[in-house]
PDB file of C-alpha atoms in Angstrom:
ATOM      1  CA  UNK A   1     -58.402 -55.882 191.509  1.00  0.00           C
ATOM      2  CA  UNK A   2     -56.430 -55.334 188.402  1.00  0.00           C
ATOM      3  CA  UNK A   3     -53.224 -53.438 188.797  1.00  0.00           C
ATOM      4  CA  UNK A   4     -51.349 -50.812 186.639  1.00  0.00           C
ATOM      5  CA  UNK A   5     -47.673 -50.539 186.369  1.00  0.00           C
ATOM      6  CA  UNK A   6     -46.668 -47.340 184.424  1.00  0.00           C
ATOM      7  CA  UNK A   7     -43.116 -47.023 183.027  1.00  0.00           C
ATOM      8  CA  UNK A   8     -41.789 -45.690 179.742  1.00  0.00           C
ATOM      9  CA  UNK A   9     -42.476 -46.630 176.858  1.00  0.00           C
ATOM     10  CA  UNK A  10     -45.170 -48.659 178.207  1.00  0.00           C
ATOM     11  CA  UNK A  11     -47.717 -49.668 180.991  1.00  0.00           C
ATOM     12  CA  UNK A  12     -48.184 -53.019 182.456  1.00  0.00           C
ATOM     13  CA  UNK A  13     -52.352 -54.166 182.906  1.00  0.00           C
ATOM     14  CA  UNK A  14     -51.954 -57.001 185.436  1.00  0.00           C
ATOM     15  CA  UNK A  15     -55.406 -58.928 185.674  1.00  0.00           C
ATOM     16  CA  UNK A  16     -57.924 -59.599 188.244  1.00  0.00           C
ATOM     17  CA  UNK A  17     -57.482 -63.532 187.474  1.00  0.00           C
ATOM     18  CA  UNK A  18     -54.505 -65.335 185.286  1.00  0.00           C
ATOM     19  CA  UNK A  19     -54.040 -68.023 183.797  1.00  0.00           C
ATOM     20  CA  UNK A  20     -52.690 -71.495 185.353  1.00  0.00           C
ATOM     21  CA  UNK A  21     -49.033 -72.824 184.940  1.00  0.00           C
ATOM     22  CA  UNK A  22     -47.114 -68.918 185.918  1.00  0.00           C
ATOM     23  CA  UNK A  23     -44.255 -70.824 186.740  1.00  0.00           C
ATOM     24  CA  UNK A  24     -43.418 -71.655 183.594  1.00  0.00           C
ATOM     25  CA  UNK A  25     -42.329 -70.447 181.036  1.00  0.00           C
ATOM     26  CA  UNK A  26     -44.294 -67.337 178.718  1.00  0.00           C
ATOM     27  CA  UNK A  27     -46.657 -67.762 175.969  1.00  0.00           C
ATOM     28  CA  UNK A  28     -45.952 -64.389 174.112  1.00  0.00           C
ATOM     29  CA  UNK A  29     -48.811 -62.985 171.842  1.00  0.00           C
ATOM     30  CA  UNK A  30     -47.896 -59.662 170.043  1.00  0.00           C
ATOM     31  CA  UNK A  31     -50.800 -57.717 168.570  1.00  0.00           C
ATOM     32  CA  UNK A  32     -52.086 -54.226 167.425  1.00  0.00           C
ATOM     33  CA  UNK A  33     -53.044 -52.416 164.511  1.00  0.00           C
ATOM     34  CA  UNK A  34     -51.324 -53.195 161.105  1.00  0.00           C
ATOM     35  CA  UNK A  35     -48.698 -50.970 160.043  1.00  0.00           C
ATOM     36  CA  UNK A  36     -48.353 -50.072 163.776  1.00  0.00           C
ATOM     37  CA  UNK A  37     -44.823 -50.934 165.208  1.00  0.00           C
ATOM     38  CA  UNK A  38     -45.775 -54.703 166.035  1.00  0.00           C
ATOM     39  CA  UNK A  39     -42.751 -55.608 164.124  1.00  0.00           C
ATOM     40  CA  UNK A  40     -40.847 -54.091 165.273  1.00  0.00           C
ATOM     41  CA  UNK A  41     -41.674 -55.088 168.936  1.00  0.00           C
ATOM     42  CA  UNK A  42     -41.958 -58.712 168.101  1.00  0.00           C
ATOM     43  CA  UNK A  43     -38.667 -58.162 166.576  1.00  0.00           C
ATOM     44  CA  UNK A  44     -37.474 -57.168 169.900  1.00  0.00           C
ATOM     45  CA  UNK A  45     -39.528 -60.255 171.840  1.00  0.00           C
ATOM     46  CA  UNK A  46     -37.426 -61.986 169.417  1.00  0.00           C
ATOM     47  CA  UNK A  47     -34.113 -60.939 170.460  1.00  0.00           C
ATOM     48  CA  UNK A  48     -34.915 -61.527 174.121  1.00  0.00           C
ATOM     49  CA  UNK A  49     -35.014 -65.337 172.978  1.00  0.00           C
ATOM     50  CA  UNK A  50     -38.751 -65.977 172.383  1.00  0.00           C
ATOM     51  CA  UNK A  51     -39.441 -68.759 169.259  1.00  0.00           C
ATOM     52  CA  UNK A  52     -42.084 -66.449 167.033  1.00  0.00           C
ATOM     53  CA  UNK A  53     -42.471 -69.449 164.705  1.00  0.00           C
ATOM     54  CA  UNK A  54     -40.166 -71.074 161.799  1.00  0.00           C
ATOM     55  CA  UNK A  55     -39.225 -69.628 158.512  1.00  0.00           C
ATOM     56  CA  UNK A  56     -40.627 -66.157 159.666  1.00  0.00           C
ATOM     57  CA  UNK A  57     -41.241 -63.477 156.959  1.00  0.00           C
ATOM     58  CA  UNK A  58     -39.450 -59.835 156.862  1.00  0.00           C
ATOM     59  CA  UNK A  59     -42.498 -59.303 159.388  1.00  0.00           C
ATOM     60  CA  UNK A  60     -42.373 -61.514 161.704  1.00  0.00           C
ATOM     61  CA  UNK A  61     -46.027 -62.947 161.647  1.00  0.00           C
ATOM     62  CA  UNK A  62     -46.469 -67.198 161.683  1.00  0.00           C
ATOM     63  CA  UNK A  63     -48.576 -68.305 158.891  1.00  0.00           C
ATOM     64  CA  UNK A  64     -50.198 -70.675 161.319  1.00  0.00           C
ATOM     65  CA  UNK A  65     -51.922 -67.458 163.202  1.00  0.00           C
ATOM     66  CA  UNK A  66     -52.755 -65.269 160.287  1.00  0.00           C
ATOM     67  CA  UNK A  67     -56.399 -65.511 159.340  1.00  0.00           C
ATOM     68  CA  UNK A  68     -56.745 -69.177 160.061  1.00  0.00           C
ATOM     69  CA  UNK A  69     -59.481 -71.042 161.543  1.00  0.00           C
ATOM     70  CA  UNK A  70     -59.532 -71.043 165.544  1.00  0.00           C
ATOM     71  CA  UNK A  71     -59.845 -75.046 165.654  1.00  0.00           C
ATOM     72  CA  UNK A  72     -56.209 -74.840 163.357  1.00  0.00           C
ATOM     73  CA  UNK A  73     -54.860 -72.166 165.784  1.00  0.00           C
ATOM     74  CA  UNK A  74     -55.631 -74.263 168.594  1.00  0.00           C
ATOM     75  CA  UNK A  75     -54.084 -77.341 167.136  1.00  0.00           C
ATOM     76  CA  UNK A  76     -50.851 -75.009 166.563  1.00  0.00           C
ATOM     77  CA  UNK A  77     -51.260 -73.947 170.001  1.00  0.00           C
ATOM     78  CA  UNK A  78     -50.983 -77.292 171.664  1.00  0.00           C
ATOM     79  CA  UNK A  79     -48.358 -78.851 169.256  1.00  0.00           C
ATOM     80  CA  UNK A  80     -46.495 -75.507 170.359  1.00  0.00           C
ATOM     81  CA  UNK A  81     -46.997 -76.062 174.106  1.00  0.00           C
ATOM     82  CA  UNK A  82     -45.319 -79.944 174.077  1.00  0.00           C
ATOM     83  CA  UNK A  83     -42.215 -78.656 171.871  1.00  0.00           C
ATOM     84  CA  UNK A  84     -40.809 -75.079 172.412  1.00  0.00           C
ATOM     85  CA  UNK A  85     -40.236 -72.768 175.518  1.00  0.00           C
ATOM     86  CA  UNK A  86     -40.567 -69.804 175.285  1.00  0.00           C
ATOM     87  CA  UNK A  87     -42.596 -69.087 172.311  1.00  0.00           C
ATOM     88  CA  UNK A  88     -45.221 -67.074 171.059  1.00  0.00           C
ATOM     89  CA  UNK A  89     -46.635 -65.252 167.848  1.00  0.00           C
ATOM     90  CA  UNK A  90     -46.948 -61.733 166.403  1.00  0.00           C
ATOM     91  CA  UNK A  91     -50.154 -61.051 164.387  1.00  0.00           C
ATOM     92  CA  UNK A  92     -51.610 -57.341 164.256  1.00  0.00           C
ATOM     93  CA  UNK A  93     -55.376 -58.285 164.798  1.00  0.00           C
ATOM     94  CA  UNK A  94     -54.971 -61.394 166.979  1.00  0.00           C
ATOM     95  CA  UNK A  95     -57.858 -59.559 169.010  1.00  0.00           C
ATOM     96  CA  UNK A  96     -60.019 -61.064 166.700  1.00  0.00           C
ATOM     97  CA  UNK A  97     -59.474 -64.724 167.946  1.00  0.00           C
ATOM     98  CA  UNK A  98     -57.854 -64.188 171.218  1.00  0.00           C
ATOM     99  CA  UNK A  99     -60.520 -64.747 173.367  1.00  0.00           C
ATOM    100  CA  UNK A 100     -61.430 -68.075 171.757  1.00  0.00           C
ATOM    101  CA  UNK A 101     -57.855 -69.372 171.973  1.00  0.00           C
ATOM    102  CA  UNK A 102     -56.350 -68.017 175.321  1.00  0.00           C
ATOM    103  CA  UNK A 103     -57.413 -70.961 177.799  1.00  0.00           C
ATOM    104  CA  UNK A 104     -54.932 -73.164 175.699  1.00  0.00           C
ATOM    105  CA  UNK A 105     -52.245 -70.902 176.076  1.00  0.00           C
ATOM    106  CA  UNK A 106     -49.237 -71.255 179.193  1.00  0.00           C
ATOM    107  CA  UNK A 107     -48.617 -68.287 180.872  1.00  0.00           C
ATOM    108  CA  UNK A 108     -50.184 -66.480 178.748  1.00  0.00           C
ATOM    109  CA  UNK A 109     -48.309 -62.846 178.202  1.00  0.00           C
ATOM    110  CA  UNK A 110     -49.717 -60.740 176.175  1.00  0.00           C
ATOM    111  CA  UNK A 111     -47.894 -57.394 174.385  1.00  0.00           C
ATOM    112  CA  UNK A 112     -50.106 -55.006 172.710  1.00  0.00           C
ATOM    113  CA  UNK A 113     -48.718 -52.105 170.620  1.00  0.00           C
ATOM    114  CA  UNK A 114     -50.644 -48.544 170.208  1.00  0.00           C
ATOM    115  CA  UNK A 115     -49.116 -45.764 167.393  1.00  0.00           C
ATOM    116  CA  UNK A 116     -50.570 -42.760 167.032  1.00  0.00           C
ATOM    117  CA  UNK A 117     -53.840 -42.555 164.891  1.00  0.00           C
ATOM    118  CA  UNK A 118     -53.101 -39.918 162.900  1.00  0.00           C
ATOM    119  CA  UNK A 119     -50.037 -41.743 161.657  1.00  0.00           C
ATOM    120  CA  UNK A 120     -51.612 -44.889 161.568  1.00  0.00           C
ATOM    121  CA  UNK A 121     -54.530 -44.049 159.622  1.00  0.00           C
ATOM    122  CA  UNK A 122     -52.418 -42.031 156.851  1.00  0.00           C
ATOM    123  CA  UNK A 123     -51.304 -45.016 155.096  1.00  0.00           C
ATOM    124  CA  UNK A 124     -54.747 -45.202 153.874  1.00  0.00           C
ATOM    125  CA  UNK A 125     -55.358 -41.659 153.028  1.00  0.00           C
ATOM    126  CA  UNK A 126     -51.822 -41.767 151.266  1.00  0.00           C
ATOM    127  CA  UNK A 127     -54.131 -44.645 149.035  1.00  0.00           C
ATOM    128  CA  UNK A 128     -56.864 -42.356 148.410  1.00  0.00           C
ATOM    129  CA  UNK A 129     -58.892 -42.941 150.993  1.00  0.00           C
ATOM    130  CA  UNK A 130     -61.246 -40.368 153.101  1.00  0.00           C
ATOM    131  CA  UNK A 131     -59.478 -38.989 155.862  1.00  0.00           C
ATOM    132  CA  UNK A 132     -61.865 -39.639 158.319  1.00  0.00           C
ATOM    133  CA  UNK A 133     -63.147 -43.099 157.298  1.00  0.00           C
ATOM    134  CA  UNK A 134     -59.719 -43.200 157.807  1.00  0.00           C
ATOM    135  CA  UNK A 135     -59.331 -42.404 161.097  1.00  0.00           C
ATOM    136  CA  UNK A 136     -62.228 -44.135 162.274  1.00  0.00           C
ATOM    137  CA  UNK A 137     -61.075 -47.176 160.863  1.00  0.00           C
ATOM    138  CA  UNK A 138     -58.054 -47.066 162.690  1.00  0.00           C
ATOM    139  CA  UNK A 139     -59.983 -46.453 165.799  1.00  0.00           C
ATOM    140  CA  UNK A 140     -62.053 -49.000 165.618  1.00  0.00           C
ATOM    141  CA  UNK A 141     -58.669 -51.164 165.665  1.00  0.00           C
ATOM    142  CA  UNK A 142     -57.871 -49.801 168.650  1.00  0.00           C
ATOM    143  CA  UNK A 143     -61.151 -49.718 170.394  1.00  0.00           C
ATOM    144  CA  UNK A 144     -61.162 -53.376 169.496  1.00  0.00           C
ATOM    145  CA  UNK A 145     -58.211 -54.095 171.550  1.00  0.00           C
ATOM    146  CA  UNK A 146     -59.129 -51.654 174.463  1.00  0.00           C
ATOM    147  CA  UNK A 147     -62.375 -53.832 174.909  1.00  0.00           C
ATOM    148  CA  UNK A 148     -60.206 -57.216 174.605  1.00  0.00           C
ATOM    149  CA  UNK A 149     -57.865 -56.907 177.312  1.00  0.00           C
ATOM    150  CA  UNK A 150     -59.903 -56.245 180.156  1.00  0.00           C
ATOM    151  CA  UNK A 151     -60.785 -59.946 179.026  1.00  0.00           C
ATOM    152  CA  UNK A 152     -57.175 -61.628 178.863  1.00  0.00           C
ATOM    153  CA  UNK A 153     -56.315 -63.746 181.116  1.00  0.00           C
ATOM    154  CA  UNK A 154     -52.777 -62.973 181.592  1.00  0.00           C
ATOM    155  CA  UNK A 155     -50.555 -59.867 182.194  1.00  0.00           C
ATOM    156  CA  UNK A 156     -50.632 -57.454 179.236  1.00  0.00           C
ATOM    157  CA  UNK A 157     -47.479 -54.937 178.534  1.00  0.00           C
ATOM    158  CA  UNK A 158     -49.496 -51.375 176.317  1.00  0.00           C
ATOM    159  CA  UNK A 159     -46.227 -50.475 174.527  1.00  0.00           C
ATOM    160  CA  UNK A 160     -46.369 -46.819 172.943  1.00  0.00           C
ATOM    161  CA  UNK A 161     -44.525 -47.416 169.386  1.00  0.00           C
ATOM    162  CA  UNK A 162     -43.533 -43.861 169.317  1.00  0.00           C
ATOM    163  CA  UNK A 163     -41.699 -43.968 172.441  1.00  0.00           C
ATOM    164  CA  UNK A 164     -39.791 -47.051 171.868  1.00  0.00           C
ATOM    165  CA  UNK A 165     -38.803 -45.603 168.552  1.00  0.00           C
ATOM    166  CA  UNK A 166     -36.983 -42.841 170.795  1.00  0.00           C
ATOM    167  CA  UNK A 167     -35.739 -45.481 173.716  1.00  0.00           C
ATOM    168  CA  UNK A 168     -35.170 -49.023 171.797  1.00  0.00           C
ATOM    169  CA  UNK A 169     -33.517 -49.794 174.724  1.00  0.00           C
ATOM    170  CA  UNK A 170     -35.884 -49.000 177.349  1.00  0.00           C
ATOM    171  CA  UNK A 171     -38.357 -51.158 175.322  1.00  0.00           C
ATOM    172  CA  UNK A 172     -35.573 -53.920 175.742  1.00  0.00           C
ATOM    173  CA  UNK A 173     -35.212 -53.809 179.389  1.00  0.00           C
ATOM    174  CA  UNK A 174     -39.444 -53.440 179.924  1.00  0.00           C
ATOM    175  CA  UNK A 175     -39.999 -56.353 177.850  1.00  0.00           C
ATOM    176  CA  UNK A 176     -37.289 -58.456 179.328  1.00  0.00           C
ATOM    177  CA  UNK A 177     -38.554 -57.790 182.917  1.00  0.00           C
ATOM    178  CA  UNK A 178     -42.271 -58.154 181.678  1.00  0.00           C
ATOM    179  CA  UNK A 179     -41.710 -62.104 180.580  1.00  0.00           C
ATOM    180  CA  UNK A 180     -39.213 -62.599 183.103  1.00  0.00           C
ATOM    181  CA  UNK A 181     -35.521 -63.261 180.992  1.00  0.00           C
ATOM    182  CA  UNK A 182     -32.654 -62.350 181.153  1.00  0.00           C
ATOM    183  CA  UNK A 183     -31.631 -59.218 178.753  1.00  0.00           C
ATOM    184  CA  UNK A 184     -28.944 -60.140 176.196  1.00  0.00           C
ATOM    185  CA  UNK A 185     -25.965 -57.965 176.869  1.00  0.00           C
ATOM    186  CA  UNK A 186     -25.153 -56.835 173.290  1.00  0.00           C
ATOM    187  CA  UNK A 187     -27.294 -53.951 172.257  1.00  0.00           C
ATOM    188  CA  UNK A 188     -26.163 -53.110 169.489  1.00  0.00           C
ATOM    189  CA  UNK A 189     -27.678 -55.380 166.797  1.00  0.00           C
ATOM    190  CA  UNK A 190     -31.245 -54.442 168.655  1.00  0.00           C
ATOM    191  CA  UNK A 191     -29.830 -50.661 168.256  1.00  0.00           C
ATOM    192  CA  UNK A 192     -29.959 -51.720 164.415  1.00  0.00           C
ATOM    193  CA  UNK A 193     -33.015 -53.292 164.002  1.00  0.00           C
ATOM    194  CA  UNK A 194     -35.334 -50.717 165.768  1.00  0.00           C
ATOM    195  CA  UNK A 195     -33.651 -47.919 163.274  1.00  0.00           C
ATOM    196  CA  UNK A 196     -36.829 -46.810 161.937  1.00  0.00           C
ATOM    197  CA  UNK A 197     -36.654 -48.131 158.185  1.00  0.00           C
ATOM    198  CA  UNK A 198     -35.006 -51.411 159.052  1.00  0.00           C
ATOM    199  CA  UNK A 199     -38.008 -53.547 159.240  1.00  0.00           C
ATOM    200  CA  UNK A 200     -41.448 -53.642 158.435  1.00  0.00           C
ATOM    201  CA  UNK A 201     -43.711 -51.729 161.189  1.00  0.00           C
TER     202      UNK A 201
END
């Protein structure tokens, strides 16, 4: 039976099955909707002292995961496995691929992010878009990732961006408990970088 744990700013989706290999370390995948606070959670993964990738952007997302083949991703995904611990990737639509990479992954743990659709969705209309091609763009995003997690095959943290915005540091603590490390015990560079404005969301 899958089980629900439900804390501020999030709720952790624990599934019926997992993944082999949960002793070891976590395989971290971020993902979301773009321009939906997955930066700024990766950012925090991040400081908890998970390897997103090399030479990272301003936001955060590997080249080797962003609209790339699933036989390169997989490749990536292996070479990853045999070299770093923990590590893991931030890319906004990874729902796309997931399912056809996850059985590579470790301990699998997977974060997905949810902002509100109205604020989501105004990015485009600021553009000139329709309003409510608008909206229904940005929930077909998120119906996307509804329908993908009830197939993962690891734990999954739902993080609410607007409530981490208001407790950084309750996002801090859930994430460190979700993949199991320790929480750094300076706060207030993480303080700094969830300041909306400070990064890329």
């Amino acid at each position: 039976m899958n089980k629900l744990n439900i804390r501020n700013p999030g709720i952790i989706f624990e599934p019926s099955e997992r993944a082999t290999g949960q002793s070891d370390s976590p395989t971290v995948v971020v993902f979301g909707v773009p321009r939906g606070g997955t930066t700024m959670v990766a950012g925090v993964v991040q400081r908890v002292g998970v390897d997103l990738g090399p030479d990272l952007p301003v936001n955060l997302e590997d080249p080797a995961f962003n609209s790339k083949p699933v036989s390169e991703i997989i490749a990536t995904i292996k070479a990853r496995n045999n070299t770093t611990s923990p590590w893991g990737w931030k890319f906004p639509r990874a729902a796309a691929y997931i399912e056809k990479v996850q059985q590579h992954l470790i301990n699998p743990h997977y974060i997905i992010v949810w902002r509100d659709i109205l604020a989501n969705s105004s990015r485009l209309v600021r553009r000139g878009e329709n309003p409510i091609d608008s909206l229904n763009h940005a929930h077909k995003i998120q119906k996307e990732n509804i329908d993908v997690i009830g197939k993962l095959n690891g734990p999954c943290l739902l993080v609410s961006y607007e409530k981490s915005v208001l407790d950084p540091i309750g996002l801090y603590q859930q994430v460190s408990e979700f993949l199991g490390v320790e929480t750094p015990l300076d706060e207030s560079e993480l303080l700094e970088f969830t300041r909306p404005g400070s990064y890329k969301n």
